[in-house]
mmCIF file of C-alpha atoms in Angstrom:
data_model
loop_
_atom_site.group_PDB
_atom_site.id
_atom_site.type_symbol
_atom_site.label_atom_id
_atom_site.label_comp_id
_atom_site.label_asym_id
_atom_site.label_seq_id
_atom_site.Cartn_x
_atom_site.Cartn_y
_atom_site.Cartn_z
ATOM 1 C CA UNK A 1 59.637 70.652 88.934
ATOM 2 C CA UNK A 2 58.219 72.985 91.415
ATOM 3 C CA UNK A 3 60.503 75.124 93.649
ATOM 4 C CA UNK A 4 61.456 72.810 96.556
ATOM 5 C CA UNK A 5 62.312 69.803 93.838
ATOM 6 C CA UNK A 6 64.277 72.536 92.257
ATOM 7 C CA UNK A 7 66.261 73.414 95.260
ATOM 8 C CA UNK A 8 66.752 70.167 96.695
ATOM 9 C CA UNK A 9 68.033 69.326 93.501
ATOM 10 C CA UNK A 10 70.373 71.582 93.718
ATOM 11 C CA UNK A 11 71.569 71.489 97.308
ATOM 12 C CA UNK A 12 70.381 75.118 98.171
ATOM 13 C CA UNK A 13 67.128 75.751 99.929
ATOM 14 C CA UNK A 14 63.807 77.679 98.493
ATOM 15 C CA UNK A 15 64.490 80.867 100.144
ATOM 16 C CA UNK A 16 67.957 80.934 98.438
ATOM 17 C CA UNK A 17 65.944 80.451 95.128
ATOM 18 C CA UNK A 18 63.319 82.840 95.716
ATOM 19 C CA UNK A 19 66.596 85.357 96.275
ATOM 20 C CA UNK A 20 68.138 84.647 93.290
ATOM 21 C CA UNK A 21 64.687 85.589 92.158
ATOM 22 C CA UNK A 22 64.227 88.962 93.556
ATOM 23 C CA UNK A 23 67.965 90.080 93.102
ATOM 24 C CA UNK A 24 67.315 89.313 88.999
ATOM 25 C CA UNK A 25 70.538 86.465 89.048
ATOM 26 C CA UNK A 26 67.528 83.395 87.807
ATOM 27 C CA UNK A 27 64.774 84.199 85.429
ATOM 28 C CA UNK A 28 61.620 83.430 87.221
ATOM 29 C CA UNK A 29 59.176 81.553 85.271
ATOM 30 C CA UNK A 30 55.575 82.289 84.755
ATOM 31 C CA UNK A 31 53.163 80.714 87.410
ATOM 32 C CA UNK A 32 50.471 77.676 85.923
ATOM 33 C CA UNK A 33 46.917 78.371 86.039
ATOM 34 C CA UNK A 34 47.416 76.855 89.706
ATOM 35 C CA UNK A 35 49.648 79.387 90.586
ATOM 36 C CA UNK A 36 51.956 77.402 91.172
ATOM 37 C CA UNK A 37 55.590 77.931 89.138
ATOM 38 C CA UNK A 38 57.034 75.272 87.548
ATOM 39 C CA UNK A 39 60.761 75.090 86.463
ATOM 40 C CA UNK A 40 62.940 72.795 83.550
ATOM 41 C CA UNK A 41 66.069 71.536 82.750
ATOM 42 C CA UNK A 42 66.874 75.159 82.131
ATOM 43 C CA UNK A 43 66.447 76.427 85.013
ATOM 44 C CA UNK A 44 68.197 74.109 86.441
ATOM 45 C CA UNK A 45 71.151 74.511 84.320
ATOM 46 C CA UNK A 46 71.081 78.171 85.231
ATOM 47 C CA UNK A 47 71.099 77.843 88.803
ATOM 48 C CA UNK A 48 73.556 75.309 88.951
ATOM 49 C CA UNK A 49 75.421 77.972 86.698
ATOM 50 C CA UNK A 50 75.331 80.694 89.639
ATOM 51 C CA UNK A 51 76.045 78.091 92.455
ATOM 52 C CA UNK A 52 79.734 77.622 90.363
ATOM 53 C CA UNK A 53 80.090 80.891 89.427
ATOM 54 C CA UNK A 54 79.586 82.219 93.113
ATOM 55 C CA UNK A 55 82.028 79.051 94.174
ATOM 56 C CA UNK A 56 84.705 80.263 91.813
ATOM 57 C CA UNK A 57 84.024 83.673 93.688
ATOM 58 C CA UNK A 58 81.652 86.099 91.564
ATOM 59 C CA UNK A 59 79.839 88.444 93.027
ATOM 60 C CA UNK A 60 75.837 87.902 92.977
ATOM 61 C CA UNK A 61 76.297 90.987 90.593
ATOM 62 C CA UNK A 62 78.541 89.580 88.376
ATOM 63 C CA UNK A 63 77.166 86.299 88.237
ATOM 64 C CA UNK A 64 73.859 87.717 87.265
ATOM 65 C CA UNK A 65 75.820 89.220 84.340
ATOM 66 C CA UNK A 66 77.237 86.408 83.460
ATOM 67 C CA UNK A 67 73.927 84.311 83.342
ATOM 68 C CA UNK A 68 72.343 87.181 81.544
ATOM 69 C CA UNK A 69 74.531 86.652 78.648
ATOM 70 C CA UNK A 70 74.429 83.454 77.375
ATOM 71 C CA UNK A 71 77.533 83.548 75.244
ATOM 72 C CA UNK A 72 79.189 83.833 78.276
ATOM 73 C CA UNK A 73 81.809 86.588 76.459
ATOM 74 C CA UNK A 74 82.897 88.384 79.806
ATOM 75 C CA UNK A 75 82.901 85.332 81.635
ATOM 76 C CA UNK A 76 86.904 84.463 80.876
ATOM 77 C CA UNK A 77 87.907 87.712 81.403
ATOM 78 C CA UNK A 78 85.809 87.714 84.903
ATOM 79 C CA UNK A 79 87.746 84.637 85.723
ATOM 80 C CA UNK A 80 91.228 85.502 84.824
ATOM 81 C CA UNK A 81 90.727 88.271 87.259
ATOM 82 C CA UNK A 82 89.468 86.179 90.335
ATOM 83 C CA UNK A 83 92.995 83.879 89.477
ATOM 84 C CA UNK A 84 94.605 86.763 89.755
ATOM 85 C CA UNK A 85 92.874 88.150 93.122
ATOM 86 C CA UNK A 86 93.317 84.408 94.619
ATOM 87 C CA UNK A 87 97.023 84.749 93.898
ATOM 88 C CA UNK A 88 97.645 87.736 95.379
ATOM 89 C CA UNK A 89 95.741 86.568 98.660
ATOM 90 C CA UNK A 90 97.641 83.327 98.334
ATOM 91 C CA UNK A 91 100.469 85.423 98.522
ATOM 92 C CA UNK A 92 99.608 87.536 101.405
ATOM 93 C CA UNK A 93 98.804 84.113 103.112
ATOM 94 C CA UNK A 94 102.730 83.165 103.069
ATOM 95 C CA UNK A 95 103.771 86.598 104.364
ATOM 96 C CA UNK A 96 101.334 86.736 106.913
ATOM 97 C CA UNK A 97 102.197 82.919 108.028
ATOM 98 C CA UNK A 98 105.974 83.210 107.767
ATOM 99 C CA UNK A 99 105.514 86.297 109.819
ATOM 100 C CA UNK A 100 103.542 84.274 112.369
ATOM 101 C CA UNK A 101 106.192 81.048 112.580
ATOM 102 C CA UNK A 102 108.818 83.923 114.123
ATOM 103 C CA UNK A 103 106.175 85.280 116.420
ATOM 104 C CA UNK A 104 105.600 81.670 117.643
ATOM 105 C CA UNK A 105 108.937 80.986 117.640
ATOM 106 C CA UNK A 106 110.022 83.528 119.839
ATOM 107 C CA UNK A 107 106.898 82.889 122.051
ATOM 108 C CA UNK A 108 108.713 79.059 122.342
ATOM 109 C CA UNK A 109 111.829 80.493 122.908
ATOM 110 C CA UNK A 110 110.705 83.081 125.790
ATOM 111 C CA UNK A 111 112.042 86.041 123.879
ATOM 112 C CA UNK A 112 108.328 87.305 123.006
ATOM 113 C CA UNK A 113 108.615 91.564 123.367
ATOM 114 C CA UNK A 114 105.218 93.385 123.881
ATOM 115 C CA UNK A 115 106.030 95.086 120.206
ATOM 116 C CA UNK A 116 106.783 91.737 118.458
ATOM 117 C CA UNK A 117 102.591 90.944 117.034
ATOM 118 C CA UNK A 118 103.207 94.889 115.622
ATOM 119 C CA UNK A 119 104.186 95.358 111.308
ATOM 120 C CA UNK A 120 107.460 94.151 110.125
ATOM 121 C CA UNK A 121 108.439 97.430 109.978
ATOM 122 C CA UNK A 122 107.436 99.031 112.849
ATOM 123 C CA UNK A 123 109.611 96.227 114.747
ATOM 124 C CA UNK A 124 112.635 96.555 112.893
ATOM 125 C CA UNK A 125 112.445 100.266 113.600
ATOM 126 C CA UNK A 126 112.158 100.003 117.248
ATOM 127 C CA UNK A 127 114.966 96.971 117.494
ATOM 128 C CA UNK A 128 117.584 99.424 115.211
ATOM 129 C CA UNK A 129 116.436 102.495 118.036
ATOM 130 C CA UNK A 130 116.678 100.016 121.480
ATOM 131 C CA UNK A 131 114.399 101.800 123.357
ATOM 132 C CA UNK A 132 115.312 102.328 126.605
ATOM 133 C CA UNK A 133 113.618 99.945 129.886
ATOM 134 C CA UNK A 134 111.458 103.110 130.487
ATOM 135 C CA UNK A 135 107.654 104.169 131.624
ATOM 136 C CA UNK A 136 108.059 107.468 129.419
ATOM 137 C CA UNK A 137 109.631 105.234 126.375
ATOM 138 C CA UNK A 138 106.471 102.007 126.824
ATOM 139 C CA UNK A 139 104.052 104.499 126.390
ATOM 140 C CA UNK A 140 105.270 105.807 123.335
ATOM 141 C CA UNK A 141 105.897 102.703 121.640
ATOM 142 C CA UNK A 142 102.322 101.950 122.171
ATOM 143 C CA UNK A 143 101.543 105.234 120.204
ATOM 144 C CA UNK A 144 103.493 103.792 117.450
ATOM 145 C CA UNK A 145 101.333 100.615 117.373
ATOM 146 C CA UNK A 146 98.328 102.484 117.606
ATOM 147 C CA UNK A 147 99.585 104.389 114.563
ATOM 148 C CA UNK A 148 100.764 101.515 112.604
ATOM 149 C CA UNK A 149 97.481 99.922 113.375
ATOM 150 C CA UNK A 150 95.177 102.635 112.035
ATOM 151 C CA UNK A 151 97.058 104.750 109.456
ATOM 152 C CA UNK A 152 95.857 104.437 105.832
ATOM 153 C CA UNK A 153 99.148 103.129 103.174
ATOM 154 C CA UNK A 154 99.860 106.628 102.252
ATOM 155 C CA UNK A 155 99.929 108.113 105.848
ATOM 156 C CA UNK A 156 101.906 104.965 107.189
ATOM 157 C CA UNK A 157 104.809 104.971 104.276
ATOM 158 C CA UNK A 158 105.333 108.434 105.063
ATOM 159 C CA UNK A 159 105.539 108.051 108.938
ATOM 160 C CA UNK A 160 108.024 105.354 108.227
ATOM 161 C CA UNK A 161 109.838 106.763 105.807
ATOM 162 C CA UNK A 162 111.041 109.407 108.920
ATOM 163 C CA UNK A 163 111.090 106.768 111.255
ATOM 164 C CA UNK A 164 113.960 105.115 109.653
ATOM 165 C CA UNK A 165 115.638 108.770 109.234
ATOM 166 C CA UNK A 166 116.005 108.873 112.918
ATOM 167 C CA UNK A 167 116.803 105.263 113.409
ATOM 168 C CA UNK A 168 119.872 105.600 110.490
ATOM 169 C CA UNK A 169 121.303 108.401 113.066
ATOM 170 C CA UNK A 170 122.712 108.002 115.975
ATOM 171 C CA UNK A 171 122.724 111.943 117.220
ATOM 172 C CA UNK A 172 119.087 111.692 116.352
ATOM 173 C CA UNK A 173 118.284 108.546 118.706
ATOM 174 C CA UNK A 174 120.673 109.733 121.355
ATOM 175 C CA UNK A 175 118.653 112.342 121.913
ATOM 176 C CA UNK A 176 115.545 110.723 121.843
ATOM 177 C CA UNK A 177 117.072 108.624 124.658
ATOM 178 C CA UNK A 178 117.699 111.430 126.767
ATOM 179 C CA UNK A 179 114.138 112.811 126.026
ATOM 180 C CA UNK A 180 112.581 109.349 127.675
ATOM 181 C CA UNK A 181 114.873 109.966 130.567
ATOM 182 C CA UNK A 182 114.272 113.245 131.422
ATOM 183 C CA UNK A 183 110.961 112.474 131.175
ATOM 184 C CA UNK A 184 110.875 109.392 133.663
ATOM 185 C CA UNK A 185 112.374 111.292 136.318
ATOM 186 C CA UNK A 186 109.148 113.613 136.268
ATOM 187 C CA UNK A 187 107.030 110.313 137.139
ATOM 188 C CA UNK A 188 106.927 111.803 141.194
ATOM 189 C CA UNK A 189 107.070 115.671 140.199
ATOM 190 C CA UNK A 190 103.817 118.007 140.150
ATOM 191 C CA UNK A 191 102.320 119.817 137.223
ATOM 192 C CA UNK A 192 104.289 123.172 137.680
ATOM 193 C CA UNK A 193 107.700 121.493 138.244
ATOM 194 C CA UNK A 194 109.892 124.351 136.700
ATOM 195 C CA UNK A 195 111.721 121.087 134.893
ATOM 196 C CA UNK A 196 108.354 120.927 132.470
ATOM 197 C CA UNK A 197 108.718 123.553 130.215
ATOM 198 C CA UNK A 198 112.217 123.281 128.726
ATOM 199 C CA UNK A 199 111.609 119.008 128.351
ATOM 200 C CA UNK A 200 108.249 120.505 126.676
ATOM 201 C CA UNK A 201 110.590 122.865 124.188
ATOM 202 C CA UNK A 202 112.327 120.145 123.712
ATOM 203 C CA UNK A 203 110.053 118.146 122.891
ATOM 204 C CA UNK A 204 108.482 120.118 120.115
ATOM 205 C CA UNK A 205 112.150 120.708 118.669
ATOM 206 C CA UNK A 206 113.017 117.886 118.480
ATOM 207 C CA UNK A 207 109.162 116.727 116.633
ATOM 208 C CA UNK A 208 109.146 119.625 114.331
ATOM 209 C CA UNK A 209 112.849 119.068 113.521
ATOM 210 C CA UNK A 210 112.754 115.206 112.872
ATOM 211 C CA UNK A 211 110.032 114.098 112.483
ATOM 212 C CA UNK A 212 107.273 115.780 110.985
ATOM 213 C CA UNK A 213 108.032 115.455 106.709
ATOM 214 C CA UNK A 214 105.071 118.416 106.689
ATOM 215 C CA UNK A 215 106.824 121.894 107.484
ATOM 216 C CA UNK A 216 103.804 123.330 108.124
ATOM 217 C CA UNK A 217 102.244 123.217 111.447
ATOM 218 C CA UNK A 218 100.302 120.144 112.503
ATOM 219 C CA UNK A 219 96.319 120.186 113.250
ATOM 220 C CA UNK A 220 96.283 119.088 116.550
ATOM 221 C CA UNK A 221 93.510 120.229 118.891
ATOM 222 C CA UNK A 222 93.900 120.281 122.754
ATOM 223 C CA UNK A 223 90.855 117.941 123.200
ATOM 224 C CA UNK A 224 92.001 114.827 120.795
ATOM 225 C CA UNK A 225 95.264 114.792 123.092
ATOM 226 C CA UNK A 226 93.719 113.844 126.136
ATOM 227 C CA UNK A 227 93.152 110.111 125.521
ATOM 228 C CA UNK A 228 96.491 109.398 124.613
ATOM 229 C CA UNK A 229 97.795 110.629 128.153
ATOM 230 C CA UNK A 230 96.475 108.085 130.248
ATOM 231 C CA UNK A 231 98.914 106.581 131.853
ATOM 232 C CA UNK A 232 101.457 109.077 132.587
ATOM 233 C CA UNK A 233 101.943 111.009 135.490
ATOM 234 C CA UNK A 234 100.658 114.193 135.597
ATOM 235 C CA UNK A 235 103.833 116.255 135.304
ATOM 236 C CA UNK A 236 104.451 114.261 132.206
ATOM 237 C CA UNK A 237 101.288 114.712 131.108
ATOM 238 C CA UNK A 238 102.215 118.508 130.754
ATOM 239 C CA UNK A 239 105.163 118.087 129.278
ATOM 240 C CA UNK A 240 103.366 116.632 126.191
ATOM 241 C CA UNK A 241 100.931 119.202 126.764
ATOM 242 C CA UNK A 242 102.667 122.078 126.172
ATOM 243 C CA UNK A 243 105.122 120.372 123.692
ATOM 244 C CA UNK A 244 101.975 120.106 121.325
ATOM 245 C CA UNK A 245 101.200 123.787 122.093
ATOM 246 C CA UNK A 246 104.306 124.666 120.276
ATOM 247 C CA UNK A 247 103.930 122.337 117.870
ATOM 248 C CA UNK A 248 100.572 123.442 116.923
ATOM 249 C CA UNK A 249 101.817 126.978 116.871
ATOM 250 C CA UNK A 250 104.308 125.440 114.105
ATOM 251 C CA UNK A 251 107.484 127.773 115.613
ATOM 252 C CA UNK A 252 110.307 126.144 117.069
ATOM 253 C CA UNK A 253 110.841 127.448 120.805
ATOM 254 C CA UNK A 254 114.227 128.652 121.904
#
């Protein structure tokens, strides 16, 4: 057979061949005095070999290894682990979908929150705190989606592993309430409102004291701030402002 019999054979096209080729996954035979190369039973046999292997869901790379040894010895060990990958995505599958029938569901029922597409946990944490109707208290639950979006495992256990310290207490979420209202009422004030700098203190407190695991001080540089204060007023801009100033400085302000 030359090439194109080969692939249409096969059900794959010549380039996919000549691939297979260059990548080392299919022997390449030695070209005729024509130079043309012509291909057996064997080669077909081979490539039909990779087209099952990759199906099954091999790697090029490990298909070529497979191929490559034509005992085959790795080949049920290289399976028992893709049954075991399939089953764990099988399983993520149901979690994600079961997770999706109560987000439709409450989209049918009118009940759908802004948080409710967010992590399991991060919406079970903000229904045990009830976050207040609030400008002050929208903007930071959108910091905690942004944060439960992008935080690597190790980061995110940890963040939630406070989280649910301050939703178990009620001192600790009372005061957070009053934080978010002290805040809103700076929504008309200007940047030196004498009312900034002790919400700012209290602020920090209440961060350093509750939620922050690390003791020591946090790397937080003035400039990656910024982007995360669009959208509140000025005055309350400042108030976060300063509160990271403290925070940075790691002391808790009296």
């Amino acid at each position: 057979m030359r090439i194109g019999e080969l692939a249409a054979l096969l059900g794959v096209s010549t380039r996919t061949v000549r691939y297979y080729h260059h990548q080392g996954i299919l022997p390449e035979p030695p070209r005729l005095a024509n130079g043309y190369r012509e291909y057996g039973m064997r080669d077909a046999v081979a490539l039909a070999r990779v087209r099952r292997l990759v199906e099954l869901g091999l790697s090029l790379d490990e298909a070529r290894d497979v191929i490559a040894d034509d005992e085959s010895r790795e080949l049920p060990e290289i399976l028992a682990e893709i049954d075991a990958d399939l089953a764990r995505q099988e399983r993520e599958i149901q979690i994600r979908r079961a997770r999706l029938a109560e987000v439709l569901q409450r989209a049918q029922d009118g009940t759908l929150r802004p948080y409710d597409t967010a992590s399991p946990d991060l919406v079970e944490f903000l229904r045990q705190v009830e976050l207040p109707a609030s400008s002050a208290a929208a903007w930071d639950r959108d910091l905690l989606v942004l944060m439960d979006s992008m935080a690597a495992p190790p980061a995110r256990e940890r963040a939630f592993t406070v989280l649910d310290q301050v939703a178990a207490d009620p001192e600790t979420r009372s005061r957070g309430q009053e934080f978010y209202r002290r805040l809103d009422e700076l929504a008309e004030a200007e940047p030196d409102d004498p009312r900034i700098a002790p919400l700012a203190k209290m602020l920090a407190e209440y961060t350093l004291t509750y939620m922050l695991a690390d003791p020591a001080p946090p790397d937080w540089r003035p400039e990656m701030l910024e982007p995360f204060l669009e959208g509140l007023a000025p005055a309350q801009a400042e108030v976060i402002r300063q509160g990271m100033r403290h925070m940075s400085a790691g002391k808790r302000p009296r």
